[in-house]
PDB file of C-alpha atoms and ligand atoms in Angstrom:
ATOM      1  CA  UNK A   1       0.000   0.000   0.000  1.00 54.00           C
ATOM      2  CA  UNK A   2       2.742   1.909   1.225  1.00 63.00           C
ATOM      3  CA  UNK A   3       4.344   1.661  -2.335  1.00 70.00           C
ATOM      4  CA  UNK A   4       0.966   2.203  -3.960  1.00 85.00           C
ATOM      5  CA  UNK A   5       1.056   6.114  -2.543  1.00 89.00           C
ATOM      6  CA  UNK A   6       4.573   6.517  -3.357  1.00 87.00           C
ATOM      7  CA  UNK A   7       4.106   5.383  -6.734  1.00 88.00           C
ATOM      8  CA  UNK A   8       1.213   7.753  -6.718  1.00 90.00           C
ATOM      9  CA  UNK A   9       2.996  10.594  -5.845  1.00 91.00           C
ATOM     10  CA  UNK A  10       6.027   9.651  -8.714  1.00 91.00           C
ATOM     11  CA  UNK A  11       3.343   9.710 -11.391  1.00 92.00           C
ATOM     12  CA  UNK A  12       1.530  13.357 -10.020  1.00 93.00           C
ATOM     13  CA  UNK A  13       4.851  14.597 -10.029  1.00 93.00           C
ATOM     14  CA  UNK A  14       5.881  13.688 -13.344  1.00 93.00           C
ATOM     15  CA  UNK A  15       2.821  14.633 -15.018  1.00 94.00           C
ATOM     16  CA  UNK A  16       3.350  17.425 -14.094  1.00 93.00           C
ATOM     17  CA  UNK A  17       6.841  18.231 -15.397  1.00 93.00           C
ATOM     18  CA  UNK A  18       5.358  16.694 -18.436  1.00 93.00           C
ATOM     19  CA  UNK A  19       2.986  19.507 -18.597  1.00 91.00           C
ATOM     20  CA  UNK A  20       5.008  21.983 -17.769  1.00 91.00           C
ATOM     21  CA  UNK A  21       7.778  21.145 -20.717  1.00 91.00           C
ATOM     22  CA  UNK A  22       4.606  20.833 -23.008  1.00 86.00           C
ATOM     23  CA  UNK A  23       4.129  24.173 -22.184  1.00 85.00           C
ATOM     24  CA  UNK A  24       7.219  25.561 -22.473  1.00 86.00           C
ATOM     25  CA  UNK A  25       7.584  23.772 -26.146  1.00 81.00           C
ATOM     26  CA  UNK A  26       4.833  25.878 -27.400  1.00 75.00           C
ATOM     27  CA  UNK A  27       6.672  29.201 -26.736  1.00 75.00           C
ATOM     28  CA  UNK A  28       9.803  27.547 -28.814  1.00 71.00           C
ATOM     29  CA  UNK A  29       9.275  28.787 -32.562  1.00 61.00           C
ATOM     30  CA  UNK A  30      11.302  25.922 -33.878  1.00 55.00           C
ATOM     31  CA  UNK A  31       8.744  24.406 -36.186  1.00 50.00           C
ATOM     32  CA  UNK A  32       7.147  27.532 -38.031  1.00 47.00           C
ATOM     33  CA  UNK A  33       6.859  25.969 -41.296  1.00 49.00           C
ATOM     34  CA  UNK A  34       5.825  22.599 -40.476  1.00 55.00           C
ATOM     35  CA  UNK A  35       2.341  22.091 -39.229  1.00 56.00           C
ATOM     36  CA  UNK A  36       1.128  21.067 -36.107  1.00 58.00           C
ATOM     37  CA  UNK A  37       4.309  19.974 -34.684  1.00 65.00           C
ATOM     38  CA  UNK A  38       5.779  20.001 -31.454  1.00 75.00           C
ATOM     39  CA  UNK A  39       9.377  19.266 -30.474  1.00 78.00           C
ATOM     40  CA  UNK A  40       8.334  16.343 -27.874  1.00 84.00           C
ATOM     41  CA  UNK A  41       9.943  17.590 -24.959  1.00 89.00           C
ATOM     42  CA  UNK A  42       8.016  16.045 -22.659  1.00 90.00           C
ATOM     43  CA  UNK A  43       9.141  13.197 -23.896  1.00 91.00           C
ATOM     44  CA  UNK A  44      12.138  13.585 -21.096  1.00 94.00           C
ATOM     45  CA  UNK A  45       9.561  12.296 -18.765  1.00 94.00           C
ATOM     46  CA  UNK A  46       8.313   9.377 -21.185  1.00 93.00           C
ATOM     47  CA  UNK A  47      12.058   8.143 -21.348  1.00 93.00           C
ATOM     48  CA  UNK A  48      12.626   8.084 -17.418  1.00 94.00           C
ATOM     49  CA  UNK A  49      10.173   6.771 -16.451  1.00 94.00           C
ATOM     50  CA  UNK A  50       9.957   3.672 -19.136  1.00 93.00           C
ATOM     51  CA  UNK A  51      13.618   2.999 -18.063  1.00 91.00           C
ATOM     52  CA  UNK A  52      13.111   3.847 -14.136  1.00 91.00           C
ATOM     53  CA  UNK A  53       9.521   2.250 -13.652  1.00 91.00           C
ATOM     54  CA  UNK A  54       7.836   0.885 -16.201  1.00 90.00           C
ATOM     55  CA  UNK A  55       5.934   1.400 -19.779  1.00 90.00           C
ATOM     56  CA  UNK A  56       2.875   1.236 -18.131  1.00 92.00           C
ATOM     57  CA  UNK A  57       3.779   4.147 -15.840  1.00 92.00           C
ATOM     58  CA  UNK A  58       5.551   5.995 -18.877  1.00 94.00           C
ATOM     59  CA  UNK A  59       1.709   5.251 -20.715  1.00 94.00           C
ATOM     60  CA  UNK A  60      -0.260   6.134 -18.181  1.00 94.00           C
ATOM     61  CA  UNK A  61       1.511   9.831 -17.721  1.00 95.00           C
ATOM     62  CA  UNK A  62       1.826  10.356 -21.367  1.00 94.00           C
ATOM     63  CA  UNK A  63      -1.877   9.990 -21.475  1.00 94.00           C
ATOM     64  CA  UNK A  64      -3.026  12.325 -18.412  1.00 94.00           C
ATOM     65  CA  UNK A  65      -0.498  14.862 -20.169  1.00 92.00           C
ATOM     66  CA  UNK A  66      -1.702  14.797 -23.655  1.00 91.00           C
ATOM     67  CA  UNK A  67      -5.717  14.616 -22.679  1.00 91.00           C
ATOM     68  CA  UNK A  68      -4.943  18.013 -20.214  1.00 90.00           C
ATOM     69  CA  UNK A  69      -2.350  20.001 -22.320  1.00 85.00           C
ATOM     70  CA  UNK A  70      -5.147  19.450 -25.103  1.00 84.00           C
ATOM     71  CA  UNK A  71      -7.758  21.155 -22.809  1.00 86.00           C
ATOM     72  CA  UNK A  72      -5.512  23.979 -21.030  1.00 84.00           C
ATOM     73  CA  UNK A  73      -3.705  25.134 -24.620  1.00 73.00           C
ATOM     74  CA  UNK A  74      -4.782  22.769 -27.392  1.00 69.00           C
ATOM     75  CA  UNK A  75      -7.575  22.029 -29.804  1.00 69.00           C
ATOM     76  CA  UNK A  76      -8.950  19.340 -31.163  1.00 72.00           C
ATOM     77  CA  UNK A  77      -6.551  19.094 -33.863  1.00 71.00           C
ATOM     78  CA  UNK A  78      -3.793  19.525 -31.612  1.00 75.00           C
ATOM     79  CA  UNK A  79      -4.744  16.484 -29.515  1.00 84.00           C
ATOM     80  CA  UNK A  80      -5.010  14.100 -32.048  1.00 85.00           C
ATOM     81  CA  UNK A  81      -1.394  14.945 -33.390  1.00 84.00           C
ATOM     82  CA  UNK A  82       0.200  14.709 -30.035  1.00 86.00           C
ATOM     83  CA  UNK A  83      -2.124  11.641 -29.005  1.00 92.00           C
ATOM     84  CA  UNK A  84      -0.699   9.813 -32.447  1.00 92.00           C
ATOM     85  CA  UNK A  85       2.929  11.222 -31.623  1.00 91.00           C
ATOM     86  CA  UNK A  86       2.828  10.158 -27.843  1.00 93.00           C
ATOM     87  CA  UNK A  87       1.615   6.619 -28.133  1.00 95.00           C
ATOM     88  CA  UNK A  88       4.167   6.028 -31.445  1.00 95.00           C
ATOM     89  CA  UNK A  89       7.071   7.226 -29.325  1.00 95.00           C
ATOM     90  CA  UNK A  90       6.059   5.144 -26.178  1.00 95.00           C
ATOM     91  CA  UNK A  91       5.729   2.226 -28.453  1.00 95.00           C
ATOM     92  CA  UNK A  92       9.338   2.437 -30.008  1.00 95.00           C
ATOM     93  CA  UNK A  93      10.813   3.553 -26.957  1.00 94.00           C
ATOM     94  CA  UNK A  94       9.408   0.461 -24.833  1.00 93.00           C
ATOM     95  CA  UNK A  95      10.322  -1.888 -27.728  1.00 93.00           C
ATOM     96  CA  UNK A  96      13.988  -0.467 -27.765  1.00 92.00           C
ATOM     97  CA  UNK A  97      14.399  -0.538 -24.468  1.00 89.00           C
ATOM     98  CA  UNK A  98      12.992  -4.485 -24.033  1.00 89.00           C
ATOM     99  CA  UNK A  99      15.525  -5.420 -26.859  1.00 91.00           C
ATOM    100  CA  UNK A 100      18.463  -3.213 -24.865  1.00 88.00           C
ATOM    101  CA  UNK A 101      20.034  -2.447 -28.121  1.00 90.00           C
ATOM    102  CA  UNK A 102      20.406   1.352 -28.108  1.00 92.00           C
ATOM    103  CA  UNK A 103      21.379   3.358 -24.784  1.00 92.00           C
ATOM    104  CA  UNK A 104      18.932   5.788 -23.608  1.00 91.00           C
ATOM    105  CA  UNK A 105      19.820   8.641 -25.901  1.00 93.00           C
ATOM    106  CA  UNK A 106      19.474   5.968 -28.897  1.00 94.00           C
ATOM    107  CA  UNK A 107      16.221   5.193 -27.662  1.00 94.00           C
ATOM    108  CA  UNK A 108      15.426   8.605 -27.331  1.00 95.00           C
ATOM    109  CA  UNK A 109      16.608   9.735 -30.926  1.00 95.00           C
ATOM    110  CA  UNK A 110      14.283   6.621 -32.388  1.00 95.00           C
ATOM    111  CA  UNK A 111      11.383   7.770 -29.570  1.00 95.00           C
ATOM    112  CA  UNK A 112      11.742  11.582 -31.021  1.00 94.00           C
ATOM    113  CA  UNK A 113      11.518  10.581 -35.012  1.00 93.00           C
ATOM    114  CA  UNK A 114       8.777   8.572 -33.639  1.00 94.00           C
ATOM    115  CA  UNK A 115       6.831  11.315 -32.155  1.00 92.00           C
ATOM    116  CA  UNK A 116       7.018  12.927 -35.546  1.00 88.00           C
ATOM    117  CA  UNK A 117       6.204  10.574 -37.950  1.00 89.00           C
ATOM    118  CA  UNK A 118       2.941   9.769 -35.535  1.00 90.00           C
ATOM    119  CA  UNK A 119       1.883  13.198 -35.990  1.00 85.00           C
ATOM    120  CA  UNK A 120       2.534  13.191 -40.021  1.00 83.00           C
ATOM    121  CA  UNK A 121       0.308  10.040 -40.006  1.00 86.00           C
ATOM    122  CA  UNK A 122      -2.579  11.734 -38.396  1.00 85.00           C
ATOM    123  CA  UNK A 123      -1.746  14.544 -39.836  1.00 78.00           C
ATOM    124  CA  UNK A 124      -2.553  12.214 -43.380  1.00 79.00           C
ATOM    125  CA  UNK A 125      -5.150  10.602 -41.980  1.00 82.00           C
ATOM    126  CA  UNK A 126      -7.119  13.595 -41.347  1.00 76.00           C
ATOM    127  CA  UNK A 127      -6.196  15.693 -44.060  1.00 69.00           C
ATOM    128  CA  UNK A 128      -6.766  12.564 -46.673  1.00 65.00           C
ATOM    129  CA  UNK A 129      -3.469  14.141 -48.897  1.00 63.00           C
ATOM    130  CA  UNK A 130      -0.518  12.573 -48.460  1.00 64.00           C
ATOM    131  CA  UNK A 131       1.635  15.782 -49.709  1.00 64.00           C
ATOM    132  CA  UNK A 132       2.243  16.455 -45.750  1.00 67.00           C
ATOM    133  CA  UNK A 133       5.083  13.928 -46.282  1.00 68.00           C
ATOM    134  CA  UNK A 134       6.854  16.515 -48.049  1.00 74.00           C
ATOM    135  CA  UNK A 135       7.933  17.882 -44.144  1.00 75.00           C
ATOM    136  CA  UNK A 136       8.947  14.503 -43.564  1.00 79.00           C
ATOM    137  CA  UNK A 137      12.842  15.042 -44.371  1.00 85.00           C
ATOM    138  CA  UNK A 138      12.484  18.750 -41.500  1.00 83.00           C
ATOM    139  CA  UNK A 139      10.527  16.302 -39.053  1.00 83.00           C
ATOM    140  CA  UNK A 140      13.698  13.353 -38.943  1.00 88.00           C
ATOM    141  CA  UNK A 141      15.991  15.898 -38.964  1.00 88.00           C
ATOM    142  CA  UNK A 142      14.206  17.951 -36.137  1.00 87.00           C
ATOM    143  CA  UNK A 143      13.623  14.080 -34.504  1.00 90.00           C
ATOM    144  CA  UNK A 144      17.555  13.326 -34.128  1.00 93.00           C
ATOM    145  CA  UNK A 145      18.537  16.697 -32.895  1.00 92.00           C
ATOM    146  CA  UNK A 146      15.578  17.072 -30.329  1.00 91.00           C
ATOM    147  CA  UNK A 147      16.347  13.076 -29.085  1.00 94.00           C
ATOM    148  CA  UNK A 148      19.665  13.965 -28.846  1.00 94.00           C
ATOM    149  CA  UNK A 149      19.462  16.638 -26.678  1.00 93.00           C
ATOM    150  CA  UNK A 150      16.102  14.867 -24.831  1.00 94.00           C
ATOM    151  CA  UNK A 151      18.546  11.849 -24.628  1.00 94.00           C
ATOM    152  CA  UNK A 152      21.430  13.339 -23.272  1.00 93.00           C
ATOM    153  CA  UNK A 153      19.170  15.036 -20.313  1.00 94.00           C
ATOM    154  CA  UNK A 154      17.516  12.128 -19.710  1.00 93.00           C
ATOM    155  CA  UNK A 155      20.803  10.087 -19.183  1.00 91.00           C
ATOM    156  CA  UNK A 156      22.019  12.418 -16.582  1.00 92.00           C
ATOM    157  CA  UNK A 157      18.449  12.403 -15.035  1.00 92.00           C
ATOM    158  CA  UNK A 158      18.730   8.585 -14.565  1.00 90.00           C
ATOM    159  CA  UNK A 159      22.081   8.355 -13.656  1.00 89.00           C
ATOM    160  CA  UNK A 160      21.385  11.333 -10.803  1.00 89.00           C
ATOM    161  CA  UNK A 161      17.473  10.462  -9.322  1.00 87.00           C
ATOM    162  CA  UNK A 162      16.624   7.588  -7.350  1.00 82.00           C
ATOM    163  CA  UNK A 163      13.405   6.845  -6.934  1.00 77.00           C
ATOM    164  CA  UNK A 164      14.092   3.755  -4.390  1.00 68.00           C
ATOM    165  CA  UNK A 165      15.611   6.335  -1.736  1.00 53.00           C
TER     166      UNK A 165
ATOM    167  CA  UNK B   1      28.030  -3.233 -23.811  1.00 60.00           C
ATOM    168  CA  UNK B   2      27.992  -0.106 -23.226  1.00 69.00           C
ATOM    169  CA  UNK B   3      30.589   0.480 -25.863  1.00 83.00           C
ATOM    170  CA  UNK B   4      28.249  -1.284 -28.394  1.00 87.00           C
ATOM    171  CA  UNK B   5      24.926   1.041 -27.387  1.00 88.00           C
ATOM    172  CA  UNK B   6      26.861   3.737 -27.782  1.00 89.00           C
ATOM    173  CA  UNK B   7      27.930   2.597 -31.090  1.00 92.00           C
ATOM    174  CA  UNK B   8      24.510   1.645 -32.357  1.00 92.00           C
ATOM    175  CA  UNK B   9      23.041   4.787 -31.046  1.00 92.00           C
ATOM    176  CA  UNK B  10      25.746   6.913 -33.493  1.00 93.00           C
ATOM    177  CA  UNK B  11      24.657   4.754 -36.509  1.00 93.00           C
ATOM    178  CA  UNK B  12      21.098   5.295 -35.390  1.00 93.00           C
ATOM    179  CA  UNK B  13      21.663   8.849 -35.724  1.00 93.00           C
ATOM    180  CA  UNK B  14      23.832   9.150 -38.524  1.00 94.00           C
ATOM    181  CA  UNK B  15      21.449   6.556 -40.548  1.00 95.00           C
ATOM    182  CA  UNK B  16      18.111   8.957 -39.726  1.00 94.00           C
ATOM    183  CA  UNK B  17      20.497  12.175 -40.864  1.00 92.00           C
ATOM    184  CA  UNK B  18      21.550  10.104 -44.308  1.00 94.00           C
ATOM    185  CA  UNK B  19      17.540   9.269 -44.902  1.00 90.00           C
ATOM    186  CA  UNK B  20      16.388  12.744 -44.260  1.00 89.00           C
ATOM    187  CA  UNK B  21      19.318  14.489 -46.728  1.00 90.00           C
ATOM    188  CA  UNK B  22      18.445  11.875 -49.272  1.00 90.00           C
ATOM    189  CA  UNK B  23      14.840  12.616 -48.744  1.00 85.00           C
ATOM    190  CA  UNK B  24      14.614  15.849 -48.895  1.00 84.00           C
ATOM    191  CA  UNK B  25      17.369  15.484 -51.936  1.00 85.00           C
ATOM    192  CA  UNK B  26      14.675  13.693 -53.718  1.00 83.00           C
ATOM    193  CA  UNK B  27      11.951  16.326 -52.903  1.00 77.00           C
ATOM    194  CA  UNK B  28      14.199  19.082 -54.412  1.00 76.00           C
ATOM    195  CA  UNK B  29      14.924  16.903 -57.230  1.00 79.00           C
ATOM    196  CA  UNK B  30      11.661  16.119 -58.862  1.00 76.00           C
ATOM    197  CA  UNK B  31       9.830  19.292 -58.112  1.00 74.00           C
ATOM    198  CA  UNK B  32       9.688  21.476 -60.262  1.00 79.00           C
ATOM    199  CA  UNK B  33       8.195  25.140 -60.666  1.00 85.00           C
ATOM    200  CA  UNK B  34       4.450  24.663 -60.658  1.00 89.00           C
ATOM    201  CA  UNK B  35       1.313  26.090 -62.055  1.00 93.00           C
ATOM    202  CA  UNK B  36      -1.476  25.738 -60.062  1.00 94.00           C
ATOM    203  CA  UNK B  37      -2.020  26.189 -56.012  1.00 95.00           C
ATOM    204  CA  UNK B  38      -5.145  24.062 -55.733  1.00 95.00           C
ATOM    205  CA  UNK B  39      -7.399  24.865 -52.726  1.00 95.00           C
ATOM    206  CA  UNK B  40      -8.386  21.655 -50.910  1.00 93.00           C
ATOM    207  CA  UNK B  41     -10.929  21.764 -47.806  1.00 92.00           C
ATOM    208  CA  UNK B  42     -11.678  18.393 -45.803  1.00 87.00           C
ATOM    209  CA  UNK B  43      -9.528  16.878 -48.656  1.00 84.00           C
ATOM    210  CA  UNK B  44     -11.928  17.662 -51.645  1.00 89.00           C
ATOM    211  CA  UNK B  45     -10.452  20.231 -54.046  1.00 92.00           C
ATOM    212  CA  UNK B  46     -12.308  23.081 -53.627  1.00 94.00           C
ATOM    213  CA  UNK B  47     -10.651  25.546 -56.581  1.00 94.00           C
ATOM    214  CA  UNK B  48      -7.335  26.209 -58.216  1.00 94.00           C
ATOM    215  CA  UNK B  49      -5.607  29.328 -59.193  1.00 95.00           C
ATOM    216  CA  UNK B  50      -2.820  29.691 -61.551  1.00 95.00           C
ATOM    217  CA  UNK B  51       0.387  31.059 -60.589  1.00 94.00           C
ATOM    218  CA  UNK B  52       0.991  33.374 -63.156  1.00 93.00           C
ATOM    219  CA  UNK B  53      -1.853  35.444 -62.619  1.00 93.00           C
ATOM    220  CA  UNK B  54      -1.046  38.200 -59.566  1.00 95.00           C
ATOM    221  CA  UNK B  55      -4.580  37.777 -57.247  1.00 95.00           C
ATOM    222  CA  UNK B  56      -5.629  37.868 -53.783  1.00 96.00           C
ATOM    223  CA  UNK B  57      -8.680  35.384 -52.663  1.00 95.00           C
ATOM    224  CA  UNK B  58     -10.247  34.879 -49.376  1.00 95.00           C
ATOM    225  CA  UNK B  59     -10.608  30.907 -48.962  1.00 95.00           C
ATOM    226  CA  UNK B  60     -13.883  30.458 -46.551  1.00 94.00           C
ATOM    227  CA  UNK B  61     -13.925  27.253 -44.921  1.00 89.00           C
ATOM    228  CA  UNK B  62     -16.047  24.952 -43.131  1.00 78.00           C
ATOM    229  CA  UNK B  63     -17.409  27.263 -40.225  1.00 81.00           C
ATOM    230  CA  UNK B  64     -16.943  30.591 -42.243  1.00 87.00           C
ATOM    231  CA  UNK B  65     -13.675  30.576 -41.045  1.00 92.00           C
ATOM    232  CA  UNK B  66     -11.521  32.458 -43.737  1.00 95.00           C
ATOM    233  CA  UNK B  67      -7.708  32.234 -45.311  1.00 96.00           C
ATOM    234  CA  UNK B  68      -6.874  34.917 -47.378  1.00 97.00           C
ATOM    235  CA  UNK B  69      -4.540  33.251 -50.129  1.00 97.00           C
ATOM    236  CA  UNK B  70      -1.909  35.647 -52.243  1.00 97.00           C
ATOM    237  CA  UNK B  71      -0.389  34.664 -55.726  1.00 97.00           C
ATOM    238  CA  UNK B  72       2.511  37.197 -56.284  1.00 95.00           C
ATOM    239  CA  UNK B  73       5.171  36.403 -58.496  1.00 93.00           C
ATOM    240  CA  UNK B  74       4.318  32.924 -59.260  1.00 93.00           C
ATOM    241  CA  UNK B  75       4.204  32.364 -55.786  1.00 94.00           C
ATOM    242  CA  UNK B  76       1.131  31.554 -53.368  1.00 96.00           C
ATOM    243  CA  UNK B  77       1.193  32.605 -49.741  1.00 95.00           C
ATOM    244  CA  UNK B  78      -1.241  33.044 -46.564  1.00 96.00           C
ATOM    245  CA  UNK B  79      -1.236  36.429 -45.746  1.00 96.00           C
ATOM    246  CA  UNK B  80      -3.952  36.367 -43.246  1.00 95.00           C
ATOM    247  CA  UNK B  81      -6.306  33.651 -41.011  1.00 94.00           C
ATOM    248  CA  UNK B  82      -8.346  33.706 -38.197  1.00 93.00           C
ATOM    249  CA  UNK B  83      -7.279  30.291 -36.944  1.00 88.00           C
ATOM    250  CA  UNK B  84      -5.587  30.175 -33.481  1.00 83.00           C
ATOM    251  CA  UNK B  85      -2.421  29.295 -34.393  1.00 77.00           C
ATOM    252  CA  UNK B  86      -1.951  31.235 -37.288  1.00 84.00           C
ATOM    253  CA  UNK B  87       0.854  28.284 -38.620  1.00 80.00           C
ATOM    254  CA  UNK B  88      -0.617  29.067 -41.739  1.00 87.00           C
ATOM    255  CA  UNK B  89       0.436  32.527 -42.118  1.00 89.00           C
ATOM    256  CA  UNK B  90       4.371  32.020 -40.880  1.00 82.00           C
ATOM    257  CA  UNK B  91       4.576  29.089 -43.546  1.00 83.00           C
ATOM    258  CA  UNK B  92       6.895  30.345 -46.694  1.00 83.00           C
ATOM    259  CA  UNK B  93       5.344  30.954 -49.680  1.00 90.00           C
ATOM    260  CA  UNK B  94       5.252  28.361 -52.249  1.00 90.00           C
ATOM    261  CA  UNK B  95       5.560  27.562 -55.706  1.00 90.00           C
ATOM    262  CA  UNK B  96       6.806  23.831 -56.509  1.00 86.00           C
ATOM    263  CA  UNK B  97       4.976  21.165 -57.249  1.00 84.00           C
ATOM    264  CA  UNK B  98       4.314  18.919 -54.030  1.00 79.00           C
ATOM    265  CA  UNK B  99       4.721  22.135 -52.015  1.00 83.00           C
ATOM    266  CA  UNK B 100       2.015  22.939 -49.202  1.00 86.00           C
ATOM    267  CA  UNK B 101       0.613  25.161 -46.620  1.00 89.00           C
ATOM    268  CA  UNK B 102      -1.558  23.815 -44.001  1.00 86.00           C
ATOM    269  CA  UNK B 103      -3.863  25.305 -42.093  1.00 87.00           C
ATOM    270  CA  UNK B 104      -4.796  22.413 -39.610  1.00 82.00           C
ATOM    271  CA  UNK B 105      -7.612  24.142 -37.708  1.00 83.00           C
ATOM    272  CA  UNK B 106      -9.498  24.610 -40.719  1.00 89.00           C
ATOM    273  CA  UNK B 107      -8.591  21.383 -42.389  1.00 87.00           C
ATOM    274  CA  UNK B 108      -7.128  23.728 -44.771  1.00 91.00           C
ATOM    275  CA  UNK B 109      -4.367  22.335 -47.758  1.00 90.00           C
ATOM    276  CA  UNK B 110      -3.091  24.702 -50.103  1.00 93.00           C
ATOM    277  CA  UNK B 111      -1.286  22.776 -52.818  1.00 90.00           C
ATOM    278  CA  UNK B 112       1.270  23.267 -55.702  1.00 91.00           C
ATOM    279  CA  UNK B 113       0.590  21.019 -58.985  1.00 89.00           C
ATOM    280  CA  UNK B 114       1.161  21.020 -62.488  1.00 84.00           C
ATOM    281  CA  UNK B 115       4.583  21.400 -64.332  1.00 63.00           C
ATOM    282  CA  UNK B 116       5.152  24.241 -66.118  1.00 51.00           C
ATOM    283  CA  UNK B 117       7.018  24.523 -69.439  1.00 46.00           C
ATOM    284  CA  UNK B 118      10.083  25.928 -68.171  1.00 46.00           C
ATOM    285  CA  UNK B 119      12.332  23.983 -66.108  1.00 44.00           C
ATOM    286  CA  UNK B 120      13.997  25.832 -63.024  1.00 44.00           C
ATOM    287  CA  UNK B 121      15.163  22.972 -60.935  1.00 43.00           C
ATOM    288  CA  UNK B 122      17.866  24.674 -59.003  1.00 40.00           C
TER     289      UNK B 122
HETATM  290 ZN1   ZN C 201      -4.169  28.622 -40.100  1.00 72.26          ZN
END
């Protein structure tokens, strides 16, 4: 029970530094020219948490985060890109980090291009034109050099926080 | 082992950079100068405006929401919207084929097609 509350209090905590870096992405004018996306900062607190706790735990967050940042500075349209990008990162990044191949800022690179490519999916799916994929080539390259940097943070995070003290 | 993530990580990396130059390499390639910006709302074509002809149009969409689309030069551009995020506006004008602006809020594509006669692949 004990463990339940602490757990708990993990999660609150780190939805809301999820929020928070949601926030602060939106005041970043990195991706002017291509539509709808976001840099996936939050995605700091996807990655520690999916190598700290667990995916379900990294889910769960990711999910509390996307519904609210939708309904404190989103629209609909918003949601559904970062809902497509979330749950596309969180699935590479869990798979990744079951098959141990890439460290965490490896994971986080392939977890960032992720995040992208689920929004340009939506993005087609709800647009019905597939000429959105033109961005695709911006979105990569924008992918590797956020997860880099996402990566890099998040290592130190992991190495420096922990949660069993 | 941790020699070896590191390693794959860097190939990782340098293998996404590779595939979005070559990409985009592509892109630049085989686009050329266009003719047309067609208007498409909810993904059905709604008009189309050639690029040679210097005009101003406000696009109304769905809610009477309107984009106010500018062909200068052989290039199209939003100049104005009254969407939130107004993504639409900062977007560069365009003029290849395959080129778009998007205006997601009002399900808004703006789209370069046709090749013209003259070929200014640069
Ligand atoms: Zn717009």
């Amino acid at each position: 029970m004990k463990t339940n509350v602490r757990k708990l209090t993990i999660l609150g905590i780190s939805t809301a530094a999820a929020m928070v870096l949601s926030y602060v992405e939106t005041f970043i004018p990195v991706s002017v020219a291509v539509p709808g996306v976001k840099l996936g900062l939050a995605n700091l607190v996807t990655l520690f948490l999916l190598i700290k706790l667990d995916w379900k735990s990294a889910a769960a967050v990711s999910a509390v985060r996307v519904a609210l940042t939708a309904l404190l500075f989103g629209s609909a349209a918003s949601f559904a890109y970062s809902a497509a990008g979330a749950a596309l990162s969180i699935l590479v990044m869990g798979l990744l980090k079951i098959t141990g191949v890439f460290s965490p800022v490896g994971a986080s690179v392939a977890g960032a291009v992720s995040h992208n490519a689920g929004q340009i999916l939506m993005a087609i799916v709800l647009m019905g034109t597939r000429e959105i994929a033109y961005w695709l080539p911006a979105l990569v390259l924008s992918g590797v050099v956020t997860g880099l940097a996402v990566g890099a943070v998040g290592a130190l995070l992991v190495s420096k926080i922990d949660l069993k003290a | 082992m941790k020699n070896k993530r590191l390693r794959n990580d860097i190939i990782l990396s340098v293998a996404l950079l590779v595939l979005a130059i070559a990409a985009w390499g592509v892109i630049r390639f085989t686009h050329k100068t266009g003719e047309f910006a067609v208007v498409e709302i909810d993904g059905k074509e709604t008009a189309r405006y050639p690029l040679g002809d210097d005009m101003s149009v406000e696009i109304v969409t769905g809610d009477g929401h309107v984009n106010t689309l500018v062909i200068a030069g052989g290039r199209a551009s939003v100049v104005s919207a009254d969407c939130p995020d107004k993504l639409c506006v900062k977007q560069p004008a365009i003029s290849r084929t395959g080129e778009t602006i998007i205006c997601l809020p009002h399900r808004l594509v703006i789209r370069i097609e046709g090749e013209s006669g003259v070929d200014t692949a640069s």
